Structure formats: structure tokens, C-alpha cells
CSV table of C-alpha atoms in Angstrom, one decimal:
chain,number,residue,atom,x,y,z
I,191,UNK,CA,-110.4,-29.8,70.8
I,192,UNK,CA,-109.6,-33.0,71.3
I,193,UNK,CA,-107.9,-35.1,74.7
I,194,UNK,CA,-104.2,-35.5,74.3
I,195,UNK,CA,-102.7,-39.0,75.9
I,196,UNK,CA,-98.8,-38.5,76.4
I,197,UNK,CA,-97.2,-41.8,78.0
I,198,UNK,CA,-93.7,-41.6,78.1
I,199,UNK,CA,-91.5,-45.2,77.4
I,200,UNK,CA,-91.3,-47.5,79.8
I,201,UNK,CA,-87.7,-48.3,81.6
I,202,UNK,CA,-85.1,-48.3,79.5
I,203,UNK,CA,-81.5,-50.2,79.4
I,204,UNK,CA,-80.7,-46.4,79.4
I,205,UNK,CA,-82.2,-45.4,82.8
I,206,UNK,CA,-81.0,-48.5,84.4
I,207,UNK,CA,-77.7,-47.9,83.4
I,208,UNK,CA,-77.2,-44.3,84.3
I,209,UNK,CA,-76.8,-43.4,80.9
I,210,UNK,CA,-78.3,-40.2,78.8
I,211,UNK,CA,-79.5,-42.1,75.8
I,212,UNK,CA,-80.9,-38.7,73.2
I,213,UNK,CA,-81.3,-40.8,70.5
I,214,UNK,CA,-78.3,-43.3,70.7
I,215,UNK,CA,-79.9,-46.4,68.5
I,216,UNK,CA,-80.6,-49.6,70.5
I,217,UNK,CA,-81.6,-48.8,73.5
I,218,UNK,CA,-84.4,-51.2,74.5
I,219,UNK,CA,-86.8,-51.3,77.2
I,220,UNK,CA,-85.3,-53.3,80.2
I,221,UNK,CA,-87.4,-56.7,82.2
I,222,UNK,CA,-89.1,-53.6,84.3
I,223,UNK,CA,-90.0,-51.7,81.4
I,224,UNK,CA,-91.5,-54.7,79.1
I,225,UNK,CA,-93.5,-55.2,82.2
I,226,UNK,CA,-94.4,-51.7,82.2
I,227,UNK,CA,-95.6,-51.7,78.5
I,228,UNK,CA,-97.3,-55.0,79.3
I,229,UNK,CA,-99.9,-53.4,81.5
I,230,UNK,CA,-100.0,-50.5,79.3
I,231,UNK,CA,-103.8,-51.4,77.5
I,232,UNK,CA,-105.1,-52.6,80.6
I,233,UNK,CA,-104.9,-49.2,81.8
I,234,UNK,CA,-106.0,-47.6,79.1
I,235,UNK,CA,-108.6,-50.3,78.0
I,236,UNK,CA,-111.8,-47.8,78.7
I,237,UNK,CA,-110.5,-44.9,76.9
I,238,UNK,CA,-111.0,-44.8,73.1
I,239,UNK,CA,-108.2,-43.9,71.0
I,240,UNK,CA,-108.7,-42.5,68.0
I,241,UNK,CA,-104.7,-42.3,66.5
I,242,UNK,CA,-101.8,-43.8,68.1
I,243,UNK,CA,-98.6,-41.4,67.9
I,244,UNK,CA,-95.2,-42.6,68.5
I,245,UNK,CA,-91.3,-40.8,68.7
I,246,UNK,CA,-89.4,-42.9,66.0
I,247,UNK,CA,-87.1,-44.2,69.1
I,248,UNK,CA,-86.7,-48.2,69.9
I,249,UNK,CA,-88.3,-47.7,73.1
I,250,UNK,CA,-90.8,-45.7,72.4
I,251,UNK,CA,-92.2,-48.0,70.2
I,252,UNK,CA,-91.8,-51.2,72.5
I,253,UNK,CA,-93.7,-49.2,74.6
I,254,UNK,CA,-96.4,-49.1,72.7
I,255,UNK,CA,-96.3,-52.7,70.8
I,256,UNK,CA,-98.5,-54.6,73.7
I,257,UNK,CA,-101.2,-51.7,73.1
I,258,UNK,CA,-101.1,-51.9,69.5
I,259,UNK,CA,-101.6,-55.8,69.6
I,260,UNK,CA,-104.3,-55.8,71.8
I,261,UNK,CA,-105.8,-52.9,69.3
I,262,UNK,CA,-105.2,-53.9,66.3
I,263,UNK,CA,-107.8,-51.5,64.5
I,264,UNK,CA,-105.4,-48.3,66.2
I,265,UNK,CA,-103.3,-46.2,63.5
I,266,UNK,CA,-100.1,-45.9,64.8
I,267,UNK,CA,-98.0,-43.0,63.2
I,268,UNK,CA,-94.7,-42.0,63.6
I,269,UNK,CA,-93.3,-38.4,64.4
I,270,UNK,CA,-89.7,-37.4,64.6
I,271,UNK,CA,-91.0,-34.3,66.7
I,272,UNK,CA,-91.8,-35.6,69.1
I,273,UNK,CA,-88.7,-38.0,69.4
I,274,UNK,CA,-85.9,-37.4,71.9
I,275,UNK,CA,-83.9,-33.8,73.0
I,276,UNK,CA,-81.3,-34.1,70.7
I,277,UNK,CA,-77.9,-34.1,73.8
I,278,UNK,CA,-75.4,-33.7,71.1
I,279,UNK,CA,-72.1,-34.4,73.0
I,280,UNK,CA,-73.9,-35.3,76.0
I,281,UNK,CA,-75.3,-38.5,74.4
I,282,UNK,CA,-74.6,-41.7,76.0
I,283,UNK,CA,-72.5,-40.3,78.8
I,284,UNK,CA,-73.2,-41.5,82.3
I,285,UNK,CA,-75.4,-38.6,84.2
I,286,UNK,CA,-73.0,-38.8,87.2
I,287,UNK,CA,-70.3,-37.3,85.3
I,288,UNK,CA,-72.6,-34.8,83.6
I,289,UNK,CA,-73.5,-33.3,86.7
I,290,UNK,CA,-70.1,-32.0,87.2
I,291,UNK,CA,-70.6,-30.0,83.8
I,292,UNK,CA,-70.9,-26.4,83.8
I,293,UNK,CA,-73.4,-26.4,80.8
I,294,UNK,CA,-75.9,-28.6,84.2
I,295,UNK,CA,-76.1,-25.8,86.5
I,296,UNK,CA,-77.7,-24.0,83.2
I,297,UNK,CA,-80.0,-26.7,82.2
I,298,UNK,CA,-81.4,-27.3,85.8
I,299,UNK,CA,-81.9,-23.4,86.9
I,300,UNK,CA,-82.3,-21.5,83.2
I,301,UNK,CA,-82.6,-24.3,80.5
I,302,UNK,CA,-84.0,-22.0,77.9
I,303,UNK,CA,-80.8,-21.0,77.6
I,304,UNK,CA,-79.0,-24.1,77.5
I,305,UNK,CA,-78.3,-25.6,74.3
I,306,UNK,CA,-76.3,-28.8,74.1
I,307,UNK,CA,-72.8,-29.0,72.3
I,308,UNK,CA,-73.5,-30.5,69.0
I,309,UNK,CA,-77.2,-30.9,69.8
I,310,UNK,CA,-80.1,-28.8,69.9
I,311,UNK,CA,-81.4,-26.2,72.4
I,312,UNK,CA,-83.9,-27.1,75.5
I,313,UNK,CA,-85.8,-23.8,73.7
I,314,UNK,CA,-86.0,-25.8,70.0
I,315,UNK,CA,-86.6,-29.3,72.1
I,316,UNK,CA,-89.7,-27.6,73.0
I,317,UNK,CA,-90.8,-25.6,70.1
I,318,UNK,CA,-90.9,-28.5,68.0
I,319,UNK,CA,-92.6,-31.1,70.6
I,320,UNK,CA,-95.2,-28.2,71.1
I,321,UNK,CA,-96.1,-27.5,67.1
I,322,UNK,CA,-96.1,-31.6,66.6
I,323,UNK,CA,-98.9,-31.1,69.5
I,324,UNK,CA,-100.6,-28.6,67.7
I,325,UNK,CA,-100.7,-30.2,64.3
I,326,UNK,CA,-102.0,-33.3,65.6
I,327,UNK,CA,-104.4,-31.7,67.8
I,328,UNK,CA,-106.5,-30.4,64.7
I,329,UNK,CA,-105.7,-33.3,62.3
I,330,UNK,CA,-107.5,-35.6,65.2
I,331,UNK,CA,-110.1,-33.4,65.7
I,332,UNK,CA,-111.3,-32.8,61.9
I,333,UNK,CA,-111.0,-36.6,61.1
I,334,UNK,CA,-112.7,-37.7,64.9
I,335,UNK,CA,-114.3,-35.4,66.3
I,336,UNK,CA,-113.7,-32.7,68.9
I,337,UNK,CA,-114.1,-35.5,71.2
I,338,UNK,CA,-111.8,-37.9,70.1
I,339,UNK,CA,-108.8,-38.9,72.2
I,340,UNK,CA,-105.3,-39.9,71.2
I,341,UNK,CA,-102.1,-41.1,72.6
I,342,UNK,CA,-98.8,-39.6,72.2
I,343,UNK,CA,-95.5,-41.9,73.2
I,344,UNK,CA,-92.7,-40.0,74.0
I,345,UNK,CA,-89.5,-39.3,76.4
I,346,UNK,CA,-89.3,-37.5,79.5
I,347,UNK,CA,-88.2,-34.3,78.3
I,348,UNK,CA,-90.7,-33.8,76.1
I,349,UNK,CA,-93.6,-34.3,78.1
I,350,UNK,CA,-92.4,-32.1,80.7
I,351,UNK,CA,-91.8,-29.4,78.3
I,352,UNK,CA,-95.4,-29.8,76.9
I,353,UNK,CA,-97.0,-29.7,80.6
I,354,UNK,CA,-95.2,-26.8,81.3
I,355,UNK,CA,-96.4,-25.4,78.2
I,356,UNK,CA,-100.2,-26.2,78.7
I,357,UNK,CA,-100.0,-24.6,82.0
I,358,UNK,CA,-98.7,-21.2,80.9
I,359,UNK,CA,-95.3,-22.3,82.3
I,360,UNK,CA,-92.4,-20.6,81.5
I,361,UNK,CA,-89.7,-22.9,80.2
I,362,UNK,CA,-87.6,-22.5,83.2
I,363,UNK,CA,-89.6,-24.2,85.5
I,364,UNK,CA,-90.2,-27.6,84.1
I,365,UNK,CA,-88.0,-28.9,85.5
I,366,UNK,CA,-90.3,-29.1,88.7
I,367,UNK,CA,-92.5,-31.4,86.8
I,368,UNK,CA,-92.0,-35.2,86.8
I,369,UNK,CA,-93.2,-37.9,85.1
I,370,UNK,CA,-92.1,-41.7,85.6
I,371,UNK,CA,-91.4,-44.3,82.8
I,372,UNK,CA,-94.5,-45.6,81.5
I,373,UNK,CA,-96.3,-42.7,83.3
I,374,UNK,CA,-99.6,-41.7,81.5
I,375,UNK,CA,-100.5,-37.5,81.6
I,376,UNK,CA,-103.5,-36.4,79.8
I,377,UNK,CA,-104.0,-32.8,78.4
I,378,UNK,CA,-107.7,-31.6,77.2
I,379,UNK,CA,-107.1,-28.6,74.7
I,380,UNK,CA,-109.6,-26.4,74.0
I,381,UNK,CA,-110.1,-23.2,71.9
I,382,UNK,CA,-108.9,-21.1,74.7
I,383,UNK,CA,-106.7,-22.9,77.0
I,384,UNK,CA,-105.5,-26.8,78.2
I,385,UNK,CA,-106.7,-28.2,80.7
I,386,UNK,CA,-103.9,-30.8,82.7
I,387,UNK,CA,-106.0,-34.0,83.4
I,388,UNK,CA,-103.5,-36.0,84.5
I,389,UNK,CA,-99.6,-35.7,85.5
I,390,UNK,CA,-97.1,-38.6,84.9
I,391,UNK,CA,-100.0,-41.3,87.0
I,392,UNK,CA,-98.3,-44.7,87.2
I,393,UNK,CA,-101.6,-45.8,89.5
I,394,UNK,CA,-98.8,-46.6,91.5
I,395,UNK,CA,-97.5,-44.5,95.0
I,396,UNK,CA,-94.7,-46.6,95.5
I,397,UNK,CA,-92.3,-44.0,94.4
I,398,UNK,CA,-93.6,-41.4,97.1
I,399,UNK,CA,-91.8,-43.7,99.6
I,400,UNK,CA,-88.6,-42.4,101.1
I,401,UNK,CA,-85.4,-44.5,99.0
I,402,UNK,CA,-82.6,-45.5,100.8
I,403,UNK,CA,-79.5,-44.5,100.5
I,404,UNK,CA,-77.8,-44.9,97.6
I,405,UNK,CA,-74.4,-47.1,97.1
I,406,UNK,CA,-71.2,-45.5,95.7
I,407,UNK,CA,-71.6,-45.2,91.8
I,408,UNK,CA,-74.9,-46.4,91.3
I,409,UNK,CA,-75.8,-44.1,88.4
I,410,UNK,CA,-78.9,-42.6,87.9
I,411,UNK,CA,-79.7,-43.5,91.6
I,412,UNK,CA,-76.8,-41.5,92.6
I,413,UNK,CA,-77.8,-38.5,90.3
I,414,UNK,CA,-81.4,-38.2,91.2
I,415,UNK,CA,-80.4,-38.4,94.9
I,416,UNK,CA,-78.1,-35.4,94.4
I,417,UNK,CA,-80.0,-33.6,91.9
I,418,UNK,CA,-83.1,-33.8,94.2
I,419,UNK,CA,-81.2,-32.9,97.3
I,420,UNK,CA,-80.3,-29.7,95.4
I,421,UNK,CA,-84.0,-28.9,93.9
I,422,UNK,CA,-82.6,-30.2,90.3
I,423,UNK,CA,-84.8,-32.6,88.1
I,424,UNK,CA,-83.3,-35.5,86.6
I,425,UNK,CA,-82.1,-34.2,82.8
I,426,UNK,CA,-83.5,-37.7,80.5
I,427,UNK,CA,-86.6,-37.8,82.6
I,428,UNK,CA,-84.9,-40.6,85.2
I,429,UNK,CA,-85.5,-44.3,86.0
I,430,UNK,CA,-88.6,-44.0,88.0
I,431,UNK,CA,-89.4,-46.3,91.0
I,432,UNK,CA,-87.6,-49.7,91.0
């Protein structure tokens, strides 16, 4: 079947501000992430894509506006599936707060049991990113070929729960996996099984560098330095490298 591109939105105003956007309207990409989305189709400027997918998010499609420029022949369609983990009450809420929540021990240790209050559950977050994949998979392949390739634009989230689910994962272990802003992972699907290609590659090692320490109340910086202290993952998908 055909090669699955998942490239999840540059930074956002979100991630820079500590903030769990969901799907809070108007959040943008920030200077780091238009930069991001700049260098996006020089990246990607050998592969051929056959489809261009995109969650219905503002950032998400920023993201993905340099690329479709630069292509302007590329089909860009639009999926609520594979938008955002709807966070209910959680939306918009800094994440250093929400790490003092109960409802976080659940989400980083057993999230297929955590639903959100007045959102949807991590289980239904995947379900439906998972049958979008599926759906497109063969849509791609009977109108390009079982060799075409396409890209999918999403949040971080979602791509984690789709890696975990083309690796026989079970839902309450993805949050081992990572994947930056702007990060590309590539998925080859067959009639058997998925092969992982790629896993959240920025073509840049930067963030493998120790960080320093973080200053009182710096947000996300402060979360993802506790979170990973405590073998947690960053709920949102974090800010990525500065």
C-alpha cells in the first residue's frame, strides 16, 4: 500500500506559551515555527506526493502553506480526524498546572483509560486518527498507485498514537514515543503489516543536547523537565528544541 508522510505543525503560540491548545481557535504558528514550515518543501522536495492531508486546525495548515505554494499541482484535503485530541476542560490551560491533576498520573501511565472531562477519550483520539489512516491509505492507493506517497499534517498526539499503532503498540506505551514540531515520520503500509520509516526526524540533533535548567515558571520548559525527570511524555506533543 502506499507510504504515509505524517509531519506534525510547526511551533505553535501554544507550545511557546505553555498552553494545551486541543482545538482552541487561533492559535498560530510562532517566528520559530513559520521558519519551521518554511524549510518544510526543501526537505521534502525529492519525494513525490501524491495527496496533501491536513487537520482542519490554524496551524496545521500554516504548516503546510510554504509546501503547497511551492506545489501548486498538490491536492490538499482537509480531515477533521485527524485534527487535535479533543482536551475538553483541559483546553487552554497552562500544562504546569495540569500536572498537578489527578486525571495526569492516568494519562501518562494508562491513557487508554483516561478520557478528558468534557472531551474525548485518549482510546477514541486514536480510533479515529487510525480509521482516517486507513481510509486514506486505500483512497491513495486506488487513485496513485501502491506506490504513491502522501503527507498527513497533524498534532503530536496523533502521530504518536498512529506510531504506536503501526508498531503493534499497545496504547499505553506511546507515550515513550516523541516527535518534535515540524518533525517528519514516515510509515510504509502494506497488506500485512507497517513498516516505521521514519520517527519525528527534524534532520536536526540539536535537541539531543542536555538543556539547562529551567527558570521558575517557564511553562512547557518547566513541564517537560519534570515530566521527563519522571519518565512522563509531554501531553500536546511539547515545544521541541528552541
Amino acid at each position: 500500500m502506499a507510504t504515509l508522510i505524517l509531519v506534525r505543525h510547526g511551533r505553535s503560540t501554544a507550545n511557546t506559551a505553555g498552553l494545551l491548545a486541543g482545538w482552541t481557535p487561533g492559535v498560530a504558528l510562532d517566528e520559530r515555527g513559520a521558519e519551521q514550515a518554511a524549510a518544510l518543501p526543501g526537505r521534502l522536495a525529492a519525494v513525490p506526493l501524491a495527496a496533501a492531508v491536513s487537520s482542519p486546525l490554524q496551524r496545521c495548515r500554516e504548516t503546510l502553506a510554504p509546501l503547497l505554494a511551492a506545489r501548486p499541482e498538490l491536492e490538499l484535503h482537509t480531515d477533521d480526524r485527524m485534527g487535535e485530541c479533543h482536551y475538553g476542560d483541559w483546553s487552554n490551560r497552562k500544562l504546569s498546572e495540569l500536572s498537578d491533576e489527578p486525571l495526569m498520573k492516568i494519562v501518562q501511565q494508562h491513557p487508554s483509560a483516561a478520557a478528558f472531562p468534557g472531551g474525548e477519550s485518549m482510546r477514541a483520539m486514536q480510533a479515529r486518527a487510525v480509521d482516517a489512516v486507513r481510509e486514506w491509505n486505500a483512497r491513495i492507493e486506488e487513485e496513485h498507485g501502491s506506490d504513491a506517497v502522501f503527507l498527513m499534517c497533524s498534532h503530536g498526539d496523533i502521530i504518536k498514537s498512529l506510531v504506536a499503532d503501526a508498531l503493534g503498540m499497545h496504547l499505553d506505551l506511546f507515550q515513550r514515543i516523541h516527535v518534535d514540531p515540524c518533525s517528519v515520520t514516515a510509515v510504509r503500509y502494506t497488506p500485512t503489516r507497517p513498516f516505521l520509516l521514519r520517527l519525528g526526524d527534524t534532520g536536526d540533533f540539536g535537541s539531543l543536547a542536555p538543556r539547562p535548567a529551567p527558570a521558575p515558571d517557564a511553562g512547557t520548559a518547566d513541564f517537560e523537565s519534570a515530566t521527563e525527570d519522571g519518565g512522563n511524555g509531554v501531553v500536546g506533543g511539547g515545544a521541541g528544541a528552541a
